[in-house]
Short mmCIF file of C-alpha atoms and ligand atoms in Angstrom, two decimals:
data_model
loop_
_atom_site.label_atom_id
_atom_site.label_comp_id
_atom_site.label_asym_id
_atom_site.label_seq_id
_atom_site.Cartn_x
_atom_site.Cartn_y
_atom_site.Cartn_z
CA MET A 14 54.29 -0.82 -12.17
CA ASN A 15 51.82 -3.47 -13.17
CA GLN A 16 52.48 -6.07 -10.55
CA LYS A 17 51.46 -5.17 -7.04
CA ILE A 18 54.33 -5.81 -4.57
CA SER A 19 53.65 -5.52 -0.89
CA HIS A 20 54.72 -2.12 0.38
CA PRO A 21 56.32 -3.24 3.73
CA ILE A 22 58.39 -5.93 1.97
CA ILE A 23 59.93 -3.41 -0.46
CA GLU A 24 60.65 -1.03 2.39
CA THR A 25 62.30 -3.75 4.51
CA LEU A 26 64.46 -4.82 1.56
CA LEU A 27 65.50 -1.26 0.89
CA TRP A 28 66.32 -0.61 4.52
CA ALA A 29 68.38 -3.82 4.58
CA GLY A 30 70.24 -2.52 1.49
CA VAL A 31 70.92 0.78 3.22
CA ALA A 32 72.14 -0.95 6.38
CA PHE A 33 74.43 -3.13 4.26
CA ALA A 34 75.78 -0.04 2.42
CA VAL A 35 76.39 1.78 5.70
CA MET A 36 78.23 -1.24 7.10
CA TYR A 37 80.25 -1.47 3.92
CA ALA A 38 81.05 2.26 4.08
CA SER A 39 82.12 1.96 7.72
CA ILE A 40 84.70 -0.70 6.84
CA VAL A 41 85.92 0.99 3.65
CA GLU A 42 89.71 0.92 3.62
CA THR A 43 90.62 4.36 4.63
CA ASP A 44 92.00 5.86 7.80
CA SER A 45 90.00 8.98 7.43
CA PHE A 46 87.13 9.04 9.88
CA VAL A 47 85.56 11.93 7.96
CA ILE A 48 85.54 10.03 4.64
CA ARG A 49 84.06 7.01 6.30
CA MET A 50 81.31 9.03 7.94
CA THR A 51 80.63 11.04 4.80
CA SER A 52 80.24 7.85 2.75
CA ALA A 53 77.91 6.40 5.36
CA ALA A 54 75.85 9.59 5.51
CA ALA A 55 75.68 9.85 1.71
CA LEU A 56 74.55 6.25 1.41
CA THR A 57 71.98 6.69 4.20
CA LEU A 58 70.57 9.79 2.49
CA ALA A 59 70.47 8.11 -0.91
CA GLY A 60 68.74 5.11 0.68
CA TYR A 61 66.24 7.34 2.47
CA TRP A 62 65.30 9.22 -0.72
CA THR A 63 65.02 5.98 -2.67
CA ILE A 64 62.75 4.52 -0.01
CA ARG A 65 60.62 7.67 0.03
CA ALA A 66 60.30 7.67 -3.72
CA VAL A 67 59.32 4.00 -3.75
CA ARG A 68 56.86 4.55 -0.92
CA ASP A 69 55.24 7.54 -2.65
CA ARG A 70 54.96 5.66 -5.88
CA HIS A 71 53.49 2.70 -4.14
CA GLU A 72 50.94 4.83 -2.32
CA ALA A 73 49.99 6.58 -5.54
CA TYR A 74 49.52 3.16 -7.11
CA GLU A 75 47.30 2.01 -4.22
CA LYS A 76 45.23 5.21 -4.41
CA GLN A 77 44.81 4.82 -8.15
CA LYS A 78 43.64 1.23 -7.66
CA GLU A 79 41.15 2.35 -5.03
CA ILE A 80 39.73 5.07 -7.30
CA GLU A 81 39.45 2.60 -10.18
CA TYR A 82 37.70 0.10 -7.92
CA GLU A 83 35.26 2.72 -6.64
CA ALA A 84 34.58 3.94 -10.15
CA SER A 85 33.89 0.44 -11.43
CA ASP A 86 31.72 -0.28 -8.38
CA ALA A 87 29.76 2.95 -8.93
CA LYS A 88 29.35 2.04 -12.61
CA PHE A 89 28.16 -1.42 -11.65
CA GLN A 90 25.60 0.03 -9.22
CA LYS A 91 24.48 2.56 -11.82
CA ASP A 92 24.12 -0.10 -14.52
CA ARG A 93 22.20 -2.26 -12.11
CA TRP A 94 19.78 0.59 -11.32
CA HIS A 95 19.37 1.41 -14.99
CA ALA A 96 18.58 -2.23 -15.75
CA PHE A 97 16.18 -2.35 -12.82
CA ILE A 98 14.42 0.83 -14.00
CA GLU A 99 14.21 -0.41 -17.58
CA LEU A 100 12.95 -3.87 -16.61
CA SER A 101 10.22 -2.57 -14.31
CA HIS A 102 6.68 -3.24 -15.50
CA ASP A 103 5.63 -0.04 -13.78
CA GLY A 104 6.46 3.25 -15.39
CA ILE A 105 9.23 5.21 -13.66
CA ILE A 106 9.78 8.93 -14.16
CA ILE A 107 12.74 10.69 -12.53
CA LEU A 108 12.54 14.47 -12.30
CA ASP A 109 15.12 17.12 -11.53
CA LYS A 110 14.63 19.77 -8.87
CA ASN A 111 12.58 21.90 -11.31
CA ASN A 112 10.29 18.97 -12.12
CA ARG A 113 11.78 18.55 -15.56
CA ILE A 114 12.13 14.99 -16.79
CA LEU A 115 15.57 13.45 -16.26
CA LYS A 116 14.62 9.94 -17.25
CA ILE A 117 11.65 7.78 -18.11
CA ASN A 118 11.70 4.03 -18.55
CA GLN A 119 10.30 1.86 -21.34
CA ALA A 120 7.06 1.19 -19.45
CA VAL A 121 6.28 4.94 -19.45
CA CYS A 122 7.03 5.08 -23.19
CA ASP A 123 4.65 2.11 -23.73
CA VAL A 124 1.85 3.73 -21.73
CA SER A 125 2.17 7.28 -23.01
CA GLY A 126 3.44 6.75 -26.55
CA TYR A 127 6.29 9.24 -26.01
CA SER A 128 9.89 8.25 -26.62
CA MET A 129 12.68 9.04 -24.19
CA ASP A 130 14.10 11.74 -26.49
CA GLU A 131 10.74 13.50 -26.72
CA THR A 132 10.45 13.89 -22.99
CA VAL A 133 13.89 14.38 -21.43
CA GLY A 134 14.46 17.96 -20.27
CA LYS A 135 10.79 18.93 -20.62
CA PRO A 136 8.52 19.89 -17.69
CA CYS A 137 6.72 16.77 -16.53
CA ALA A 138 3.34 18.57 -16.31
CA GLU A 139 3.68 19.58 -19.96
CA VAL A 140 4.37 16.06 -21.24
CA PHE A 141 1.99 14.07 -19.02
CA GLN A 142 -1.05 16.29 -19.14
CA CYS A 143 -3.66 15.50 -16.59
CA ASP A 144 -6.95 17.42 -16.60
CA LYS A 145 -7.19 17.33 -12.82
CA TYR A 146 -4.08 19.50 -12.40
CA LYS A 147 -4.22 21.44 -15.65
CA GLU A 148 -5.50 24.66 -14.10
CA ALA A 149 -3.16 24.50 -11.11
CA GLY A 150 -0.25 23.74 -13.45
CA ILE A 151 1.26 21.24 -11.03
CA THR A 152 2.77 17.85 -11.67
CA PHE A 153 0.42 15.16 -10.43
CA GLY A 154 0.17 15.27 -6.61
CA LEU A 155 3.72 16.45 -5.98
CA ALA A 156 2.38 19.55 -4.27
CA PHE A 157 0.83 17.36 -1.57
CA LEU A 158 4.11 15.81 -0.44
CA THR A 159 5.10 16.83 3.07
CA GLU A 160 7.57 15.63 5.72
CA GLU A 161 4.74 13.63 7.33
CA HIS A 162 3.49 12.27 3.99
CA PRO A 163 6.61 11.63 1.93
CA SER A 164 4.69 9.66 -0.71
CA TYR A 165 1.33 10.22 -2.34
CA TYR A 166 -0.86 7.89 -4.42
CA GLU A 167 -3.78 8.77 -6.63
CA GLU A 168 -5.56 7.57 -9.74
CA VAL A 169 -5.76 10.11 -12.53
CA THR A 170 -6.46 10.28 -16.24
CA ILE A 171 -3.63 11.39 -18.52
CA HIS A 172 -3.50 12.23 -22.22
CA THR A 173 -1.30 10.01 -24.36
CA LYS A 174 0.72 11.23 -27.32
CA ASP A 175 -1.95 10.06 -29.79
CA GLY A 176 -4.65 12.04 -27.98
CA ASN A 177 -6.25 9.14 -26.08
CA GLN A 178 -6.98 9.24 -22.39
CA ILE A 179 -5.90 6.50 -20.03
CA ASP A 180 -6.36 5.89 -16.32
CA VAL A 181 -3.13 5.55 -14.41
CA GLY A 182 -2.25 5.01 -10.77
CA VAL A 183 0.50 7.46 -9.83
CA ARG A 184 2.71 7.30 -6.75
CA CYS A 185 5.00 10.28 -6.16
CA ALA A 186 7.87 10.49 -3.70
CA ARG A 187 10.69 12.89 -3.01
CA ALA A 188 14.35 11.83 -2.81
CA LYS A 189 16.55 14.07 -0.67
CA LYS A 190 20.30 14.06 -0.08
CA HIS A 191 19.91 15.50 3.42
CA PRO A 192 17.08 17.05 5.49
CA GLY A 193 17.47 20.60 4.15
CA HIS A 194 17.89 19.48 0.53
CA ARG A 195 15.12 20.50 -1.87
CA GLY A 196 15.24 17.04 -3.41
CA THR A 197 14.16 15.53 -6.68
CA HIS A 198 10.97 13.66 -7.42
CA LEU A 199 10.28 10.10 -8.42
CA ILE A 200 7.01 9.06 -10.00
CA LEU A 201 5.77 5.49 -10.41
CA MET A 202 3.03 5.12 -12.98
CA ARG A 203 0.84 2.06 -13.51
CA ASP A 204 -1.55 1.62 -16.40
CA LEU A 205 -4.95 0.80 -14.90
CA THR A 206 -6.73 0.09 -18.19
CA LYS A 207 -6.56 -3.71 -17.87
CA ILE A 208 -7.49 -3.64 -14.18
CA HIS A 209 -10.49 -1.44 -14.94
CA GLN A 210 -11.53 -3.69 -17.82
CA ALA A 211 -11.31 -6.76 -15.56
CA GLU A 212 -13.30 -4.97 -12.85
CA SER A 213 -15.92 -3.95 -15.34
CA LEU A 214 -16.20 -7.53 -16.68
CA GLU A 215 -16.48 -8.91 -13.16
CA HIS A 216 -19.04 -6.28 -12.32
CA ASP A 217 -21.13 -7.08 -15.40
CA PHE A 218 -20.94 -10.78 -14.63
CA VAL A 219 -22.02 -10.34 -11.01
CA SER A 220 -24.77 -7.97 -12.02
CA MET A 221 -26.11 -10.25 -14.77
CA THR A 222 -26.01 -13.49 -12.77
CA SER A 223 -27.59 -11.96 -9.69
CA HIS A 224 -30.40 -10.52 -11.79
CA GLN A 225 -30.96 -13.88 -13.48
CA LEU A 226 -30.82 -15.86 -10.23
CA PHE A 227 -33.04 -13.68 -8.10
CA THR A 228 -36.43 -14.53 -9.67
CA PRO A 229 -36.07 -18.35 -9.88
CA LEU A 230 -34.65 -18.48 -6.35
CA SER A 231 -37.53 -16.40 -4.99
CA ILE A 232 -39.99 -18.74 -6.71
CA ILE A 233 -38.29 -21.83 -5.22
CA ARG A 234 -38.34 -20.20 -1.78
CA GLY A 235 -42.04 -19.40 -2.14
CA HIS A 236 -42.94 -22.91 -3.29
CA ILE A 237 -41.03 -24.61 -0.48
CA SER A 238 -42.78 -22.34 2.03
CA MET A 239 -46.14 -23.27 0.53
CA VAL A 240 -45.43 -27.02 0.75
CA LEU A 241 -44.14 -26.59 4.32
CA SER A 242 -47.22 -24.70 5.40
CA GLY A 243 -49.38 -27.64 4.28
CA ASP A 244 -51.19 -25.69 1.53
CA LEU A 245 -50.53 -28.55 -0.91
CA GLY A 246 -51.44 -31.37 1.44
CA LYS A 247 -50.14 -32.95 4.59
CA ILE A 248 -46.41 -33.70 4.84
CA ASN A 249 -44.73 -36.11 7.21
CA ASP A 250 -41.90 -35.26 9.63
CA LYS A 251 -39.17 -36.64 7.39
CA GLN A 252 -40.42 -34.56 4.41
CA LYS A 253 -40.71 -31.51 6.67
CA ASN A 254 -37.14 -31.95 7.84
CA PHE A 255 -35.82 -32.06 4.24
CA LEU A 256 -37.96 -29.10 3.21
CA ASP A 257 -36.84 -27.07 6.26
CA GLN A 258 -33.21 -27.56 5.26
CA SER A 259 -33.98 -26.72 1.62
CA LEU A 260 -35.77 -23.55 2.69
CA LEU A 261 -32.83 -22.52 4.87
CA SER A 262 -30.35 -23.00 2.03
CA THR A 263 -32.59 -21.21 -0.45
CA LYS A 264 -33.01 -18.29 1.94
CA ARG A 265 -29.22 -18.10 2.26
CA MET A 266 -28.89 -18.02 -1.52
CA VAL A 267 -31.57 -15.36 -1.85
CA HIS A 268 -29.72 -13.33 0.79
CA LEU A 269 -26.46 -13.65 -1.14
CA VAL A 270 -28.08 -12.70 -4.44
CA THR A 271 -29.82 -9.75 -2.76
CA GLU A 272 -26.46 -8.54 -1.45
CA LEU A 273 -24.90 -8.93 -4.90
CA LEU A 274 -27.78 -7.03 -6.47
CA SER A 275 -27.48 -4.22 -3.99
CA ILE A 276 -23.72 -4.04 -4.70
CA SER A 277 -24.38 -3.76 -8.45
CA ARG A 278 -26.95 -1.05 -7.92
CA LEU A 279 -24.74 0.88 -5.55
CA GLU A 280 -21.74 0.62 -7.86
CA GLU A 281 -23.70 1.57 -10.93
CA GLN A 282 -24.96 4.54 -8.93
CA LYS A 283 -28.46 3.28 -9.79
CA ILE A 284 -29.43 3.74 -6.18
CA THR A 285 -29.74 7.40 -5.45
CA LEU A 286 -29.28 8.08 -1.79
CA ASN A 287 -32.36 9.28 0.00
CA LEU A 288 -30.59 12.05 1.85
CA ALA A 289 -32.41 13.76 4.69
CA PRO A 290 -31.33 15.45 7.95
CA THR A 291 -31.02 12.54 10.37
CA ASP A 292 -30.54 12.28 14.10
CA ILE A 293 -27.75 9.72 14.21
CA THR A 294 -28.11 9.19 17.98
CA LYS A 295 -31.69 8.05 17.41
CA LEU A 296 -30.64 5.86 14.48
CA VAL A 297 -27.99 4.11 16.60
CA ASP A 298 -30.52 3.66 19.41
CA THR A 299 -33.06 2.07 17.08
CA VAL A 300 -30.63 -0.31 15.41
CA SER A 301 -29.01 -1.42 18.66
CA SER A 302 -32.40 -2.19 20.24
CA GLU A 303 -33.38 -4.13 17.11
CA LEU A 304 -30.31 -6.33 17.51
CA GLU A 305 -30.68 -6.66 21.29
CA PRO A 306 -32.63 -9.98 21.05
CA LEU A 307 -29.93 -11.50 18.81
CA ALA A 308 -27.23 -10.36 21.23
CA LYS A 309 -29.18 -11.91 24.13
CA THR A 310 -29.07 -15.33 22.46
CA LYS A 311 -25.30 -15.24 23.16
CA SER A 312 -25.59 -13.25 26.41
CA ILE A 313 -23.70 -10.41 24.75
CA HIS A 314 -24.08 -7.04 26.41
CA VAL A 315 -24.55 -4.11 24.02
CA THR A 316 -23.85 -0.63 25.45
CA PHE A 317 -24.46 2.64 23.65
CA ASN A 318 -22.37 5.36 25.27
CA LYS A 319 -24.52 8.33 24.37
CA PRO A 320 -22.51 11.47 23.72
CA LYS A 321 -22.49 14.18 26.39
CA THR A 322 -22.59 16.95 23.79
CA ASP A 323 -25.29 17.46 21.17
CA ILE A 324 -24.67 15.65 17.91
CA PRO A 325 -25.67 17.72 14.89
CA THR A 326 -28.17 16.20 12.49
CA LEU A 327 -26.40 14.72 9.48
CA SER A 328 -27.55 14.55 5.91
CA MET A 329 -27.80 10.83 5.22
CA ASP A 330 -29.83 7.98 3.83
CA ALA A 331 -31.11 6.64 7.16
CA GLU A 332 -32.10 3.25 5.74
CA LYS A 333 -28.71 2.64 4.14
CA MET A 334 -26.83 3.86 7.20
CA SER A 335 -28.96 1.58 9.41
CA GLN A 336 -27.92 -1.29 7.13
CA VAL A 337 -24.27 -0.39 7.75
CA LEU A 338 -24.71 -0.28 11.51
CA GLN A 339 -26.74 -3.50 11.50
CA ASN A 340 -23.88 -5.21 9.70
CA LEU A 341 -21.30 -3.96 12.21
CA LEU A 342 -23.41 -5.03 15.19
CA ASP A 343 -24.34 -8.34 13.59
CA ASN A 344 -20.65 -9.04 12.98
CA GLY A 345 -19.78 -7.99 16.54
CA ILE A 346 -22.26 -10.56 17.85
CA LYS A 347 -21.29 -13.23 15.32
CA TYR A 348 -17.55 -12.94 15.95
CA SER A 349 -17.69 -12.72 19.76
CA GLU A 350 -17.78 -15.42 22.39
CA GLU A 351 -20.79 -16.00 24.65
CA GLY A 352 -20.96 -13.31 27.35
CA GLY A 353 -18.93 -10.78 25.36
CA HIS A 354 -19.68 -7.09 25.13
CA ILE A 355 -20.14 -4.53 22.38
CA ASP A 356 -19.69 -0.81 22.97
CA ILE A 357 -21.06 1.81 20.60
CA SER A 358 -19.82 5.39 20.83
CA LEU A 359 -20.54 8.64 19.02
CA SER A 360 -18.38 11.75 19.13
CA VAL A 361 -18.24 15.09 17.36
CA ARG A 362 -14.92 16.13 15.85
CA ALA A 363 -13.81 19.26 13.99
CA HIS A 364 -15.19 18.31 10.58
CA ASP A 365 -17.11 15.12 11.15
CA VAL A 366 -18.98 12.83 13.48
CA MET A 367 -17.29 9.59 14.46
CA LEU A 368 -19.13 6.37 15.25
CA SER A 369 -17.30 3.40 16.71
CA VAL A 370 -18.44 -0.16 17.35
CA SER A 371 -16.10 -2.08 19.61
CA ASP A 372 -16.18 -5.74 20.62
CA ASN A 373 -14.01 -8.15 22.58
CA GLY A 374 -14.41 -10.95 20.08
CA ILE A 375 -12.05 -13.03 17.95
CA GLY A 376 -10.40 -9.99 16.33
CA VAL A 377 -8.83 -9.79 12.89
CA PRO A 378 -5.39 -11.20 11.99
CA ARG A 379 -2.98 -8.29 11.34
CA THR A 380 -2.37 -9.35 7.73
CA ASP A 381 -6.11 -9.26 6.94
CA ILE A 382 -6.93 -5.82 8.28
CA ASN A 383 -6.41 -4.01 4.97
CA LYS A 384 -8.37 -6.59 2.99
CA LEU A 385 -11.48 -6.70 5.14
CA PHE A 386 -13.46 -4.17 3.11
CA GLN A 387 -12.83 -5.97 -0.19
CA ARG A 388 -15.56 -7.97 -1.87
CA PHE A 389 -15.92 -11.57 -0.58
CA TYR A 390 -12.97 -11.27 1.80
CA ARG A 391 -13.23 -13.32 4.99
CA SER A 392 -10.51 -14.01 7.55
CA ALA A 393 -9.59 -17.61 8.21
CA ASN A 394 -10.53 -17.28 11.91
CA ALA A 395 -14.02 -16.09 10.87
CA VAL A 396 -14.48 -18.84 8.27
CA SER A 397 -13.65 -21.57 10.78
CA ARG A 398 -16.18 -20.10 13.22
CA ASP A 399 -19.02 -19.35 10.81
CA SER A 400 -18.81 -20.95 7.38
CA LYS A 401 -21.96 -19.25 6.08
CA GLY A 402 -20.79 -15.65 5.81
CA THR A 403 -20.55 -13.99 2.41
CA GLY A 404 -17.77 -11.45 2.97
CA LEU A 405 -19.98 -8.81 1.35
CA GLY A 406 -21.39 -6.93 4.33
CA LEU A 407 -18.32 -4.79 5.01
CA TYR A 408 -17.81 -4.12 1.31
CA ILE A 409 -21.40 -2.84 1.05
CA ALA A 410 -20.84 -0.82 4.23
CA ARG A 411 -17.76 0.79 2.68
CA VAL A 412 -19.58 1.65 -0.56
CA ILE A 413 -22.48 3.20 1.39
CA VAL A 414 -20.18 5.17 3.73
CA GLU A 415 -18.04 6.40 0.84
CA ARG A 416 -21.13 7.49 -1.06
CA HIS A 417 -21.85 9.64 2.00
CA HIS A 418 -18.29 11.05 1.60
CA GLY A 419 -17.31 9.33 4.84
CA LYS A 420 -14.64 6.84 5.84
CA ILE A 421 -14.76 3.39 7.43
CA TRP A 422 -11.85 1.45 8.92
CA VAL A 423 -11.01 -1.09 11.59
CA GLU A 424 -8.47 -1.43 14.36
CA SER A 425 -8.13 -4.90 15.75
CA THR A 426 -5.94 -7.38 17.60
CA GLU A 427 -6.51 -11.04 16.93
CA GLY A 428 -7.88 -12.78 19.99
CA GLU A 429 -8.63 -9.50 21.79
CA GLY A 430 -11.32 -7.72 19.78
CA SER A 431 -12.04 -5.17 17.09
CA THR A 432 -13.21 -1.59 16.78
CA PHE A 433 -14.86 -0.44 13.58
CA PHE A 434 -14.86 3.32 12.97
CA ILE A 435 -17.04 5.40 10.69
CA THR A 436 -16.69 9.12 10.12
CA LEU A 437 -19.36 11.16 8.36
CA PRO A 438 -18.90 14.79 7.38
CA LYS A 439 -20.90 17.37 9.39
P1 ADP B 516 -19.33 -11.92 6.66
O1 ADP B 516 -19.50 -11.56 8.10
O2 ADP B 516 -20.56 -12.39 6.01
O3 ADP B 516 -18.17 -12.84 6.45
P2 ADP B 516 -18.54 -9.14 6.28
O4 ADP B 516 -18.22 -8.44 5.02
O5 ADP B 516 -19.54 -8.53 7.17
O6 ADP B 516 -18.96 -10.59 5.84
O7 ADP B 516 -17.18 -9.33 7.05
C1 ADP B 516 -16.02 -9.70 6.33
C2 ADP B 516 -15.02 -10.36 7.26
O8 ADP B 516 -14.53 -9.40 8.19
C3 ADP B 516 -15.58 -11.45 8.14
O9 ADP B 516 -15.66 -12.67 7.45
C4 ADP B 516 -14.56 -11.49 9.25
O10 ADP B 516 -13.40 -12.17 8.80
C5 ADP B 516 -14.20 -10.03 9.41
N1 ADP B 516 -14.97 -9.37 10.49
C6 ADP B 516 -15.99 -8.50 10.33
N2 ADP B 516 -16.41 -8.04 11.52
C7 ADP B 516 -15.62 -8.62 12.46
C8 ADP B 516 -15.55 -8.55 13.89
N3 ADP B 516 -16.37 -7.78 14.60
N4 ADP B 516 -14.61 -9.29 14.50
C9 ADP B 516 -13.75 -10.06 13.80
N5 ADP B 516 -13.76 -10.18 12.45
C10 ADP B 516 -14.69 -9.47 11.79
#
């Protein structure tokens, strides 16, 4: 049956045929009531069985069509996923429940040098060897996946087939059929070589230009100051006005170059931290009183909520950490309205000490929160308020905090205020 005929129509036609046959049988020319009834019953039965047979066949046909449709749909979905996996620029590795490789895409082959045939069926940890997990014998960070953290990202170095080492960013996730299912693992792998090369180039450029700019700029600043002070003869008000503006701009440039230099030194690990046991409560006290006069210019009230419990001394570079706190307070003042307030708090937690600096200023747009600690990043609401910022202070703060093995982050609502948090290990 190739052509699909509507099931109810066939049934109606057949029933009409049966009714006609029964009518015909009932008027058949015989006086015998029994014969008439027998013919009618026989025809009814024959009609019933025919209808049933047609109905069954029709239903079987419909079922078959449905199965074919589902199969072709499943094939279409599968093909689409295969194409998607193959076309992805990121490497994709699919593992079975024993962490053996089920599939890798072309991007993984390009990065690692292995072909699909060389990897399928082999333990992932054996093919993609990574020194970090060699001893533990685990596959990337799969062991760290939990219900609360269903995906895990890290940057690791793997060995390629030809014996080279490359840096890759690896994100692992587990796919489960249902909550109790052991699941299979998916791994996304991105080659970081080009990104690292670009970062290194950018770093070299920043480092070189800031070194080259620092000396001439300092000389210009010094000379303008000399002329302004009258050492080279009397200057009139108009000249003084021009020179004042030039000195201000030069100072700003020297400040920027100094920040860039300190970034280069920090990144190159040229600056060794001067670690010493430090009383962080005292450090916060000192920095907040230093910035008190600046806060007063905008009638901003700075409060340091001293902790009730003793804060242990922390091993830190007090000068660098003061720089971090100065930046946070300076920003709090800069990005708050007149009459605002800044609250500083310190608390001891299980493994670290937490410092928070909270303001009721302009806040940070939600979309910018994760970018704030990147180099040169400034929110639009901050740029429109203060066009002179460099967007480097928070980046430097992050580098310094991370070199102390701590963390820095912000929680903020635009228009309501921001709280910057720092944790430092005890
Ligand atoms: P700068 O202040 O020179 O722009 P930072 O690196 O210190 O550089 O800050 C980066 C950006 O973070 C700022 O431009 C601003 O957009 C945002 N920001 C920092 N602190 C605050 C704050 N307290 N309130 C609102 N936005 C802030």
